[in-house]
Coordinates of C-alpha atoms in Angstrom, one line a residue:
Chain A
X1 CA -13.4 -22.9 6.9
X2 CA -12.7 -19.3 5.7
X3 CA -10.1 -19.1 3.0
X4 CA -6.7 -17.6 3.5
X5 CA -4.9 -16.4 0.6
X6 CA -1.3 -15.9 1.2
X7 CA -0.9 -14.5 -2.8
X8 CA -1.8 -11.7 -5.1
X9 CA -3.1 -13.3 -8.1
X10 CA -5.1 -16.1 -5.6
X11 CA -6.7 -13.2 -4.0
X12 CA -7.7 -11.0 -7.6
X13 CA -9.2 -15.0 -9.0
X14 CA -11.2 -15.4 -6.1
X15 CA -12.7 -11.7 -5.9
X16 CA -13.2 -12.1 -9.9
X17 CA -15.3 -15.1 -9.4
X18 CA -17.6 -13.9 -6.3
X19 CA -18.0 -10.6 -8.9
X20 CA -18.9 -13.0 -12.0
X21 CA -21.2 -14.6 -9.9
X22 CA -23.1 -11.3 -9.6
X23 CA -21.7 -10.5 -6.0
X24 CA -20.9 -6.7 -4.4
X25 CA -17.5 -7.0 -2.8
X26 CA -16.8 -5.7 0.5
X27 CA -13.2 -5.3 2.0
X28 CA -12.0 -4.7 5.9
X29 CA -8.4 -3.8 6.2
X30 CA -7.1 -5.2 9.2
X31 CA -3.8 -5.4 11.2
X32 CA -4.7 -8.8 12.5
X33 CA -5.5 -9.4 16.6
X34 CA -9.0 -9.2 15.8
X35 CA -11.5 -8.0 18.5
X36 CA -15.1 -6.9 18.6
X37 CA -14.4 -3.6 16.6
X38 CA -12.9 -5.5 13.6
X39 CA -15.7 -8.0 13.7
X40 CA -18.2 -5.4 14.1
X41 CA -16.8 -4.1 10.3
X42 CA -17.1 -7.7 9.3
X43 CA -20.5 -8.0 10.3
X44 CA -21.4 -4.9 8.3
X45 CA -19.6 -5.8 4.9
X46 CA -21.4 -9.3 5.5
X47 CA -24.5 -7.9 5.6
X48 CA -24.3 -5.1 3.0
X49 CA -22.2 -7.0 0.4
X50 CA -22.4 -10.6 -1.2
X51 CA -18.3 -11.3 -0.4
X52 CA -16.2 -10.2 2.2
X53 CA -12.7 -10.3 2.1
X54 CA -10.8 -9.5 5.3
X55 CA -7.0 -8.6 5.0
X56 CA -4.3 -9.2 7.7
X57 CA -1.2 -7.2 7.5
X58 CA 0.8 -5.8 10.0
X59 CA 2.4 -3.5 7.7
X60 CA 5.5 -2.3 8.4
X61 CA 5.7 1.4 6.3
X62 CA 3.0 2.9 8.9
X63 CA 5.0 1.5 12.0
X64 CA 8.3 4.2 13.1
X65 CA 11.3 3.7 14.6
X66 CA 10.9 2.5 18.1
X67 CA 7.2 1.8 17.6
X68 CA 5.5 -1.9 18.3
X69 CA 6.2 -3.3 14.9
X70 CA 8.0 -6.3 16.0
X71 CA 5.6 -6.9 19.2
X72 CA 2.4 -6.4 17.4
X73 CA 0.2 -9.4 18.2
X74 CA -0.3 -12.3 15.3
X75 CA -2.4 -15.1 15.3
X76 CA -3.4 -16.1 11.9
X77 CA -5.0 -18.9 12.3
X78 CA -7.4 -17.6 15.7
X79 CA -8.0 -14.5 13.3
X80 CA -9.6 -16.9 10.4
X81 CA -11.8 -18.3 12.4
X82 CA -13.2 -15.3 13.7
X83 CA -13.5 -13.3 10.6
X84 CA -15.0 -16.5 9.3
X85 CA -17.8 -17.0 11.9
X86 CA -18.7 -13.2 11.3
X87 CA -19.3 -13.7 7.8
X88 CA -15.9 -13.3 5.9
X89 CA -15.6 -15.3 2.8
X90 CA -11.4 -14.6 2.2
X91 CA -8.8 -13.5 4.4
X92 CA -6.0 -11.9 2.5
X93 CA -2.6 -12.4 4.5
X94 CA -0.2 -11.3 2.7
X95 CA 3.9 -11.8 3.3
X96 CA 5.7 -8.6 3.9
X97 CA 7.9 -9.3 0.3
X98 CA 4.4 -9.9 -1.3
X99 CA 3.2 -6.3 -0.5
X100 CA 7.0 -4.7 -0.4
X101 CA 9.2 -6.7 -3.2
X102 CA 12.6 -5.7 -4.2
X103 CA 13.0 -2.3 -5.2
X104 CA 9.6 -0.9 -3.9
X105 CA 9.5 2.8 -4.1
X106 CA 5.6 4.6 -4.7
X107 CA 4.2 6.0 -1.4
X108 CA 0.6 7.7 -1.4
X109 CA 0.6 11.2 0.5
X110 CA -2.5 12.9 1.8
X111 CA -1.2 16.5 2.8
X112 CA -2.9 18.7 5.3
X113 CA -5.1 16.4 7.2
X114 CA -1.7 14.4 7.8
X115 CA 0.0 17.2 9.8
X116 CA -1.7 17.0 13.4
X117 CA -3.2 14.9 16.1
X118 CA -1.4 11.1 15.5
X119 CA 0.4 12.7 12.2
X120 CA 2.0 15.1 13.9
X121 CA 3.5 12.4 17.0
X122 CA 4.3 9.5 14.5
X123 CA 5.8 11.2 11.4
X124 CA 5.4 8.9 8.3
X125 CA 2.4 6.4 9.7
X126 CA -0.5 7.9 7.5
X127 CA 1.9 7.6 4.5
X128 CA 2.5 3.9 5.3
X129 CA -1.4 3.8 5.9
X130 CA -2.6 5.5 2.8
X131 CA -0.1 3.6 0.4
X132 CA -0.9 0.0 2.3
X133 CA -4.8 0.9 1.6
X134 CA -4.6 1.6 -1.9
X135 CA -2.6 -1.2 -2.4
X136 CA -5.5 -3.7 -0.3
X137 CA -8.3 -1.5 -2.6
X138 CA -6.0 -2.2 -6.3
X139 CA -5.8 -5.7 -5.5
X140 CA -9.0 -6.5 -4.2
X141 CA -11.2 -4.2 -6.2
X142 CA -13.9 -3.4 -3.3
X143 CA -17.5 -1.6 -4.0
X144 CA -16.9 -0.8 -0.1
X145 CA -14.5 -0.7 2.7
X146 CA -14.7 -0.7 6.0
X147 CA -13.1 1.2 8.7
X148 CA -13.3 2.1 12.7
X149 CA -14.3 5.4 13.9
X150 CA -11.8 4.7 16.4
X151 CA -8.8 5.8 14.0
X152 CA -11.0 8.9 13.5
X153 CA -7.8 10.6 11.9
X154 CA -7.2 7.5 9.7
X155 CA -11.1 7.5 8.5
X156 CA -10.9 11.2 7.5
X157 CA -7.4 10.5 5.2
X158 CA -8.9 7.8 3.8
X159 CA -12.3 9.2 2.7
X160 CA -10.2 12.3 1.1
X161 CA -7.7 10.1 -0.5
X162 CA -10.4 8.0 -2.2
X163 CA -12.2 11.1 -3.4
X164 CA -9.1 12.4 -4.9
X165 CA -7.8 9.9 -6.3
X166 CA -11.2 9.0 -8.1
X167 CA -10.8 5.3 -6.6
X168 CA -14.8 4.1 -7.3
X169 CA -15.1 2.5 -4.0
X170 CA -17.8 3.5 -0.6
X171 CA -15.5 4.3 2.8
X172 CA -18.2 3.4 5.4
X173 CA -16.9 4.2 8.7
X174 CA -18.7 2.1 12.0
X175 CA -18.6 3.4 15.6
X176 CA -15.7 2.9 18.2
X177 CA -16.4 -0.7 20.2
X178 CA -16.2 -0.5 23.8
X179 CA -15.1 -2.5 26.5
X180 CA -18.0 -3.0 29.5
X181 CA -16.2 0.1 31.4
X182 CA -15.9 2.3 28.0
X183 CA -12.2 1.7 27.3
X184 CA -12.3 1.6 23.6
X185 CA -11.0 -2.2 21.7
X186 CA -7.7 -1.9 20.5
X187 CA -5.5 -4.9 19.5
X188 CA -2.8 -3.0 21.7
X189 CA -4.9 -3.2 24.9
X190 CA -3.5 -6.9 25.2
X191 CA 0.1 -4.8 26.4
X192 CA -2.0 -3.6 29.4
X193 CA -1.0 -5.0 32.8
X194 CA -4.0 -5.1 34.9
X195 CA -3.1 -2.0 37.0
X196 CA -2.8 -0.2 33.6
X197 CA -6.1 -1.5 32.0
X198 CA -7.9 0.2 35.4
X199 CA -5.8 3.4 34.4
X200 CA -6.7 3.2 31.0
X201 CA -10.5 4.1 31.2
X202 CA -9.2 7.3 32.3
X203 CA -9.1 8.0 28.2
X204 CA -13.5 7.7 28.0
X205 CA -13.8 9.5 31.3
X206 CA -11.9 12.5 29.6
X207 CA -14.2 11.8 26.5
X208 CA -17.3 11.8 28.5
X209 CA -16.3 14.8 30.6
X210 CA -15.8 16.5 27.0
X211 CA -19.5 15.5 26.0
X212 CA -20.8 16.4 29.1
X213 CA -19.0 20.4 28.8
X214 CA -20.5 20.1 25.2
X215 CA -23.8 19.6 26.5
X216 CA -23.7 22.2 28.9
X217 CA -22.9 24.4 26.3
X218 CA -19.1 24.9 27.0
X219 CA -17.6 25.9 23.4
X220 CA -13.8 26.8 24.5
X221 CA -11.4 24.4 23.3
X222 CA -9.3 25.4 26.1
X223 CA -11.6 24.4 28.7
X224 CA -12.2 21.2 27.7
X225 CA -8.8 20.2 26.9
X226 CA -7.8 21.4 30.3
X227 CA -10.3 19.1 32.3
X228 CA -10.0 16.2 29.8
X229 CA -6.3 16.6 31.1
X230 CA -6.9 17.2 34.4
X231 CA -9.0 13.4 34.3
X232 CA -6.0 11.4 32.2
X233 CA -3.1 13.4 34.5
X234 CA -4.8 11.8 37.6
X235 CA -4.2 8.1 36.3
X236 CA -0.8 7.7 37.9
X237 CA 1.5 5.7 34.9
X238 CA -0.2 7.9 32.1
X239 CA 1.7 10.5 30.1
X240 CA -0.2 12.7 27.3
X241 CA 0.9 11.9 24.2
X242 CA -2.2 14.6 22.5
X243 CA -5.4 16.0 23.7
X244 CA -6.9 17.9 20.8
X245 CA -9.7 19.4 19.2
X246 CA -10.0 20.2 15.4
X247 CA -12.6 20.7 12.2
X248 CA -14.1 17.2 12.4
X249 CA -13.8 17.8 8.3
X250 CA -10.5 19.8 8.0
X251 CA -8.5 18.6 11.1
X252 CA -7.8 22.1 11.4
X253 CA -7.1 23.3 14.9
X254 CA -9.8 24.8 16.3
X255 CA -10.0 27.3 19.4
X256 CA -14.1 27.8 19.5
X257 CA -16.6 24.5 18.7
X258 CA -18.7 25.9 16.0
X259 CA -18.7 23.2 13.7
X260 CA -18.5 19.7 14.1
X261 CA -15.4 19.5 16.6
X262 CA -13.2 16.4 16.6
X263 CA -11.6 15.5 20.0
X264 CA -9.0 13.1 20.0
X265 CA -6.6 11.9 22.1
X266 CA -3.4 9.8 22.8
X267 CA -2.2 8.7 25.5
X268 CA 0.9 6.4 27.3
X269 CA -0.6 4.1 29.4
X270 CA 2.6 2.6 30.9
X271 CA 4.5 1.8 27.7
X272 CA 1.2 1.4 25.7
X273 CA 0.4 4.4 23.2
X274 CA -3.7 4.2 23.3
X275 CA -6.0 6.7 21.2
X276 CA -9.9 7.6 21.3
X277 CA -11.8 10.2 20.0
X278 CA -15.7 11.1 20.3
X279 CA -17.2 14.1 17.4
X280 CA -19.3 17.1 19.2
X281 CA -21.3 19.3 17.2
Chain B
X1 CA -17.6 12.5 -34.1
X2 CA -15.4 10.7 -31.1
X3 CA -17.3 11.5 -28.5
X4 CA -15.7 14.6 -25.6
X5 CA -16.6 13.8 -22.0
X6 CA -15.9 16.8 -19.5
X7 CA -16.4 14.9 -17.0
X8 CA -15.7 11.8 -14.8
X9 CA -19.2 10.2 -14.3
X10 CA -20.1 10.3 -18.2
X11 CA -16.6 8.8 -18.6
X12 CA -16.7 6.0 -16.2
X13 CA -20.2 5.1 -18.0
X14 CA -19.0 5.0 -21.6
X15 CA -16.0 2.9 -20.2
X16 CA -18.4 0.3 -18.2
X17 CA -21.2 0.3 -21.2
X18 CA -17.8 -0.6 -23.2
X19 CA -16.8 -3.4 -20.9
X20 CA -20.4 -4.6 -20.8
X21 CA -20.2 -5.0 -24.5
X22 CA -17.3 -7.2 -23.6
X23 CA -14.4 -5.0 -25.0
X24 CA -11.0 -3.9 -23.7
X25 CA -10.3 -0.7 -22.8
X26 CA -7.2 0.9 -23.9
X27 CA -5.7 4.2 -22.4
X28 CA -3.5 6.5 -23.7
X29 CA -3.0 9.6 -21.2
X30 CA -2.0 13.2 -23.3
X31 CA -1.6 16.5 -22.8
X32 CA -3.3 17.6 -26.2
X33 CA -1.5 18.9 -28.9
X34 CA -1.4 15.9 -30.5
X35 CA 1.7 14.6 -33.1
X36 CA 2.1 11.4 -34.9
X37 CA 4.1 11.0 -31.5
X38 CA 0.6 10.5 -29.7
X39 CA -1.2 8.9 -33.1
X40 CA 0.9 6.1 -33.0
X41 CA 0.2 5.5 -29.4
X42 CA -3.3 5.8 -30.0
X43 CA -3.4 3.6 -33.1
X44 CA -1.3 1.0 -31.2
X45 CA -4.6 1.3 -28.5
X46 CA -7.0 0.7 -31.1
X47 CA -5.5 -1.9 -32.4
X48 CA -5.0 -3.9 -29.4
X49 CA -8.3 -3.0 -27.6
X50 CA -11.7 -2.4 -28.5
X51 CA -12.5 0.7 -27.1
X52 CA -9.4 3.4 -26.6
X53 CA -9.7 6.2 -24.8
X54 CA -7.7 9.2 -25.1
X55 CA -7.0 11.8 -22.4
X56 CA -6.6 15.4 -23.0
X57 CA -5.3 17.4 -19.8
X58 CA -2.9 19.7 -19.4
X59 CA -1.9 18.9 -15.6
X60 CA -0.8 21.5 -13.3
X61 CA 1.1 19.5 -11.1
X62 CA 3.7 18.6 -13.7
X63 CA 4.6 22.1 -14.1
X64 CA 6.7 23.9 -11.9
X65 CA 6.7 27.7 -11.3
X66 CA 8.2 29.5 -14.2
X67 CA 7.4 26.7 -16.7
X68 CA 5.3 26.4 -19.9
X69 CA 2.0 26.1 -17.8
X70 CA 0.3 29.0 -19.4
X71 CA 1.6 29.0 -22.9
X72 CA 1.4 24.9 -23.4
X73 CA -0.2 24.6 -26.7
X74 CA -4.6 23.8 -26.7
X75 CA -6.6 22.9 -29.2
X76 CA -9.3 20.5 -28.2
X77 CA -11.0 20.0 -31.3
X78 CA -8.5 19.5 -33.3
X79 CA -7.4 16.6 -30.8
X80 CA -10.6 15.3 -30.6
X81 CA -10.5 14.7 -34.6
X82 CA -7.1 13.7 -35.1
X83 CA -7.5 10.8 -31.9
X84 CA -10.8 10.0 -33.5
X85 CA -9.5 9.4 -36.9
X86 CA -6.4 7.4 -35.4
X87 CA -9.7 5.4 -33.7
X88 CA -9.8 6.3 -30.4
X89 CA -13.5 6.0 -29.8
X90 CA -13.7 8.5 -26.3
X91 CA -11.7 11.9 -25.5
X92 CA -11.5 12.3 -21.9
X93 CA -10.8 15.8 -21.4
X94 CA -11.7 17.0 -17.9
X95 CA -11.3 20.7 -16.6
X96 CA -9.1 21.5 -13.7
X97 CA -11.2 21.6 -11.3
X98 CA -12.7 18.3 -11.9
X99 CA -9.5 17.0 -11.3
X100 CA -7.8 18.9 -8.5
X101 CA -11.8 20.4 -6.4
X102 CA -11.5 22.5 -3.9
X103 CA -9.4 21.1 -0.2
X104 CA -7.2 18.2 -3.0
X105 CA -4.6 16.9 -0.8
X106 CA -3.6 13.6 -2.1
X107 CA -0.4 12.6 -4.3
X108 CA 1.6 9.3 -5.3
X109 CA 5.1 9.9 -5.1
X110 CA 8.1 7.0 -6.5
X111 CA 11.3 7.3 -5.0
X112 CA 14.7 6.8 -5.9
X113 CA 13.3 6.8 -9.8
X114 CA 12.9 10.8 -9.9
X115 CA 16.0 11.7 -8.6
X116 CA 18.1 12.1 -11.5
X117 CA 17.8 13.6 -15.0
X118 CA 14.3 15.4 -15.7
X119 CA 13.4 14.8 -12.3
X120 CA 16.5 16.2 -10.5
X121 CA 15.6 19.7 -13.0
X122 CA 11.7 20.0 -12.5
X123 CA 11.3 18.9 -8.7
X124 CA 7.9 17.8 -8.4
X125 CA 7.3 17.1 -12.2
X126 CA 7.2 13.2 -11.5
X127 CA 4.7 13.5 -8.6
X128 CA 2.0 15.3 -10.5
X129 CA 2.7 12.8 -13.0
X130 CA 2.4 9.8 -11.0
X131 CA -0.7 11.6 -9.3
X132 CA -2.8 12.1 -12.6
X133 CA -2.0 9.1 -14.1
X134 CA -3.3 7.1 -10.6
X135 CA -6.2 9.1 -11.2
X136 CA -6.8 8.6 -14.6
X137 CA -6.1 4.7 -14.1
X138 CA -8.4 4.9 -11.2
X139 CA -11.1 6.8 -13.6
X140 CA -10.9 4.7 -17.1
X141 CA -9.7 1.3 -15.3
X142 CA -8.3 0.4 -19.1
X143 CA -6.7 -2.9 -19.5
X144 CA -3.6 -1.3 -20.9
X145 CA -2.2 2.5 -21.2
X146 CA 0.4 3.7 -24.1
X147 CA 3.5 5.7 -23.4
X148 CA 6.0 7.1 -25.4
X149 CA 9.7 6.1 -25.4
X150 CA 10.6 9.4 -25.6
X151 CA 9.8 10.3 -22.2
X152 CA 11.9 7.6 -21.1
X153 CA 12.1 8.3 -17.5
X154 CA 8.4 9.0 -17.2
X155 CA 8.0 5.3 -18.7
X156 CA 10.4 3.4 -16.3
X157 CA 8.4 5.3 -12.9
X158 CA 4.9 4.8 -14.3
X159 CA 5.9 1.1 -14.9
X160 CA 7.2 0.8 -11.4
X161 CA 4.3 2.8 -10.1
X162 CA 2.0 0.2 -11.5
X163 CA 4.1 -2.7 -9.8
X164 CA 4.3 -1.4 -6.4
X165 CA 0.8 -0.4 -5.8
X166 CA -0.7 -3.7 -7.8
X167 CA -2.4 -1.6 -10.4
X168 CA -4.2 -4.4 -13.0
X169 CA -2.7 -2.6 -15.8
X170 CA -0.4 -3.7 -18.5
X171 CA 1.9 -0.2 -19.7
X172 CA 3.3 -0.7 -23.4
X173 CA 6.1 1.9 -24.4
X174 CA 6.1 2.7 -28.4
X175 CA 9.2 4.1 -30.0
X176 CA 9.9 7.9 -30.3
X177 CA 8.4 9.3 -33.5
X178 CA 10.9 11.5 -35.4
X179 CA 10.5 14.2 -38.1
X180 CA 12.0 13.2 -40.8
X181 CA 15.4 15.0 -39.5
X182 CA 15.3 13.0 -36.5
X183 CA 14.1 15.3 -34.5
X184 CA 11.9 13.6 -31.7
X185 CA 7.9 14.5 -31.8
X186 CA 7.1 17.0 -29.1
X187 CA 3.6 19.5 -28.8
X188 CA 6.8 22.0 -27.7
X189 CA 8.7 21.4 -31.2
X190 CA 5.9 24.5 -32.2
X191 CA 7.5 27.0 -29.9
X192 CA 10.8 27.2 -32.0
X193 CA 11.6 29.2 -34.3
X194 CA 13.2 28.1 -37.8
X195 CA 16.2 29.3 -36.6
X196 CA 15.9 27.3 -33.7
X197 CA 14.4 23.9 -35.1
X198 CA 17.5 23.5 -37.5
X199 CA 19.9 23.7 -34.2
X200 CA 17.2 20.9 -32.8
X201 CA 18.6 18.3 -34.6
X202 CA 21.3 18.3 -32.3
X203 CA 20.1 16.0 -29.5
X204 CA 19.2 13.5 -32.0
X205 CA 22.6 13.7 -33.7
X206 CA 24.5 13.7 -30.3
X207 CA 22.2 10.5 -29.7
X208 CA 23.5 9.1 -33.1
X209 CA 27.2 9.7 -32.2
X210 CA 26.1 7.7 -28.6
X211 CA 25.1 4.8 -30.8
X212 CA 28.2 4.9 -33.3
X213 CA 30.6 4.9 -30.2
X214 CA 28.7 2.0 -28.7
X215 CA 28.7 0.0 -31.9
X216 CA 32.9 1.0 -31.7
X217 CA 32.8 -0.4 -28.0
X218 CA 33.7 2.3 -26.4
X219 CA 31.8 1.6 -23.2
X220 CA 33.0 4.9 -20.8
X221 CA 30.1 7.1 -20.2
X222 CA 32.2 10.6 -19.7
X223 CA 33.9 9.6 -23.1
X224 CA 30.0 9.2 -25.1
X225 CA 29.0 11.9 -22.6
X226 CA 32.2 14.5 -23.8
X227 CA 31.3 13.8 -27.8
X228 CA 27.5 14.3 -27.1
X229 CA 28.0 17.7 -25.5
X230 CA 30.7 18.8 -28.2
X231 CA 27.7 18.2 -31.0
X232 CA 25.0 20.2 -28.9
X233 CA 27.5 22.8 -27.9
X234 CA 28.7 23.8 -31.3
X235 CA 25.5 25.2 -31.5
X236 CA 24.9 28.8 -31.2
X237 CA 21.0 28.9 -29.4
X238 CA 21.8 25.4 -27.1
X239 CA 21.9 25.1 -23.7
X240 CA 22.6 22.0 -21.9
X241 CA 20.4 21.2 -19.0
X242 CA 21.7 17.9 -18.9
X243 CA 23.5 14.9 -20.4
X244 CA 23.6 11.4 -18.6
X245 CA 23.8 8.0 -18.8
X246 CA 22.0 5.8 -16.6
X247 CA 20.9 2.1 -15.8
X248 CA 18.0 1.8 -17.6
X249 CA 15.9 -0.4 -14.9
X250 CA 16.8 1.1 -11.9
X251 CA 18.2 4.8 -13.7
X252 CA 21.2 4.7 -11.3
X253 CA 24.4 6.8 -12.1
X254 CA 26.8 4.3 -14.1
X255 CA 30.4 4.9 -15.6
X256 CA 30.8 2.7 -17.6
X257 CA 28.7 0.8 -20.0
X258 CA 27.7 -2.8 -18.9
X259 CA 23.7 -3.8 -18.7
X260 CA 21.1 -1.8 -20.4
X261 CA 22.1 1.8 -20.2
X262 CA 19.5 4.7 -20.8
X263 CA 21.6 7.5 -22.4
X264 CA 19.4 10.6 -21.7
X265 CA 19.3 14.2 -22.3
X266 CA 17.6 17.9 -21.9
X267 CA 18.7 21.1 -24.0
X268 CA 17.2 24.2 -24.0
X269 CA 17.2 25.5 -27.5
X270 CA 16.6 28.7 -27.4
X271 CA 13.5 29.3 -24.4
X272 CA 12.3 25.7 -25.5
X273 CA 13.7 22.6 -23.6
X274 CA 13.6 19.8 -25.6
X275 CA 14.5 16.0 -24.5
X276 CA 15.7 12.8 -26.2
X277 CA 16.9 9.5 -25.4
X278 CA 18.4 6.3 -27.0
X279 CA 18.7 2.9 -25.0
X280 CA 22.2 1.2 -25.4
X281 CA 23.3 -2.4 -24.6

């Protein structure tokens, strides 16, 4: 049985002793409702490092107003075992008063990169990110961390956040898992009716039809935004939350793919906010 | 010869080979220009730790625009011998760009803290504190770093900084060193003239009459407030930027005297600011 740490000062002893015994330490930050794309990160820490610690926290500073908070899924217990069978030694689950006592007041800001794409449509998340990671990385001291390339945006912040703030740790960022019919995992795709999960493919069609432009050498932004659109608008209970391309580096908007391109979206399935992203270029 | 290290590689080695040897590291975060202010800080290192490292940068981010920036004083090698005689055994003195490269985007911000006294007059100054002091944590990982009381405020946000994002770091604030006037240590103490360092003695003798009127229980804040302002206003070169009393956990407004009160204030004397502080109750 994996061990769950509900405490600070349990989870710093039990990292201490897996590094005194000569072990790397590997750390996936999780939300909890884990699925194939959370294990997959498990899997690698397992493999690359000696001890894997797997946090759970559905932390509330990188949730907004009106936002799931409240109906996010939570299932301790089923998420143990399964970070357990993929090779997790610890699962750090943490109370909300644990990670936010009394008086809290220190946030951690990345500037710039913030400002579009899922920064720009929920003002405050990447703050609430940013400060909840550095937290997870001061209290359990990781060589490496692993994250999703489906929070494309998220991997980006993260990697520029760690280099500036000198934190001495490896971001190692693992490809998007898919569903059979391409629709990527997302703990939020349990809020899908079943006429909404058919709809909500319509997000990788757009992304294919943006690889496929790409291949054909299409380069206008433009262009491809306007048939990604085209494919999501056709899905009848979708509404376009953002299609966009940008500096895969920068997150700069970009007119013209000359570089390595992002492109992102997000998009209302029914009531459920889903993203996906693939990198041209 | 205490050994200079430019740059943040070389440091982290010297700090690990020290660890290896099984030694603590202590920290004690300057801007240069080093006073008995600093020296105590740094002795206070050395004797607690085995292996003390002193910083040396002058950070950009804690100045705003029309501040001492340019003219703060330098004078690395000097520093380098007066930490290393007070036994610090590595000066960590990085250049800017090492610290702020090309596309930096990321600060750590505490709230509530920096609203009033110096940070409600340099807005800004206590996030690019906060954000090179995470950095230099993140860089030196010392067991414990040394602060001055005399930057009070900067004392109470770093120690709350440390709190909230579950930094493994003990923060011990020494007493203000005075001349032997009372004036309070400070690298800017050079920039006055003689004219103007006789008039300096003001804040420490309005922080004197704050004390007497405690001891006489008079427990108002405008009445300690009214007789502090009549001292630094009589005279000729002062300027008060401000004069408050405040909680001195939480540094909230207060009227009246009751818990720990931090009784603060900032006076430009002449172009110089100067700042002092006693704690009461």
């Amino acid at each position: 049985m994996t061990y769950v740490a509900r405490d600070i000062v349990e989870t710093r002893r039990a990292v201490a002793e897996a590094r005194t015994a000569g072990k790397t330490v590997g750390l996936v930050p999780t939300m909890g409702a884990l699925h194939e794309g959370h294990l997959s990160l498990v899997r690698a820490s397992a493999a690359d490092c000696g001890y894997t610690v797997v946090s759970v926290f559905v932390n509330p500073t990188q949730f907004g107003p009106g936002e799931d908070l409240e109906r996010y899924p939570r299932g301790l217990e089923n998420d143990a075992k399964l970070a357990g069978d993929a090779g997790a030694e610890l699962i750090f689950a943490p109370t909300t008063d644990t990670m936010y006592p009394a008086g809290y007041a220190t946030y951690v800001e990345v500037e710039r990169l913030t400002d579009g794409l899922c920064g720009a449509r929920r003002p405050g998340h990447f703050r609430g990110v940013t400060t909840v990671v550095t937290k997870l990385f001061n209290i359990c001291k990781p060589d490496a961390a692993y994250f999703g390339q489906k929070d494309a945006q998220q991997a980006v912040i993260i990697k520029r956040m760690v280099r500036d703030l000198d934190l001495d740790i490896e971001i190692r960022v693992l490809p998007t898992v898919r569903e059979p019919d391409g629709l990527a995992m997302s703990s939020r795709n349990e809020y899908l009716s079943a006429e909404e999960r058919l709809q909500a493919t319509c997000l990788y069609r757009a992304l294919q039809r943006a690889e496929e432009l790409y291949a054909e050498r299409v380069r206008s932004v433009g262009r491809i935004i306007a048939e990604m659109t085209a494919i999501v608008e056709a899905e009848r209970d979708t509404r376009i939350d953002y299609i966009s391309a940008v500096d895969a580096e920068e997150l700069s908007p970009i007119e013209e793919i000359t570089a390595p391109a992002l492109v992102a979206l997000a998009v209302f399935v029914g009531e459920t906010r889903l993203i996906d992203n693939v990198v041209l270029g």
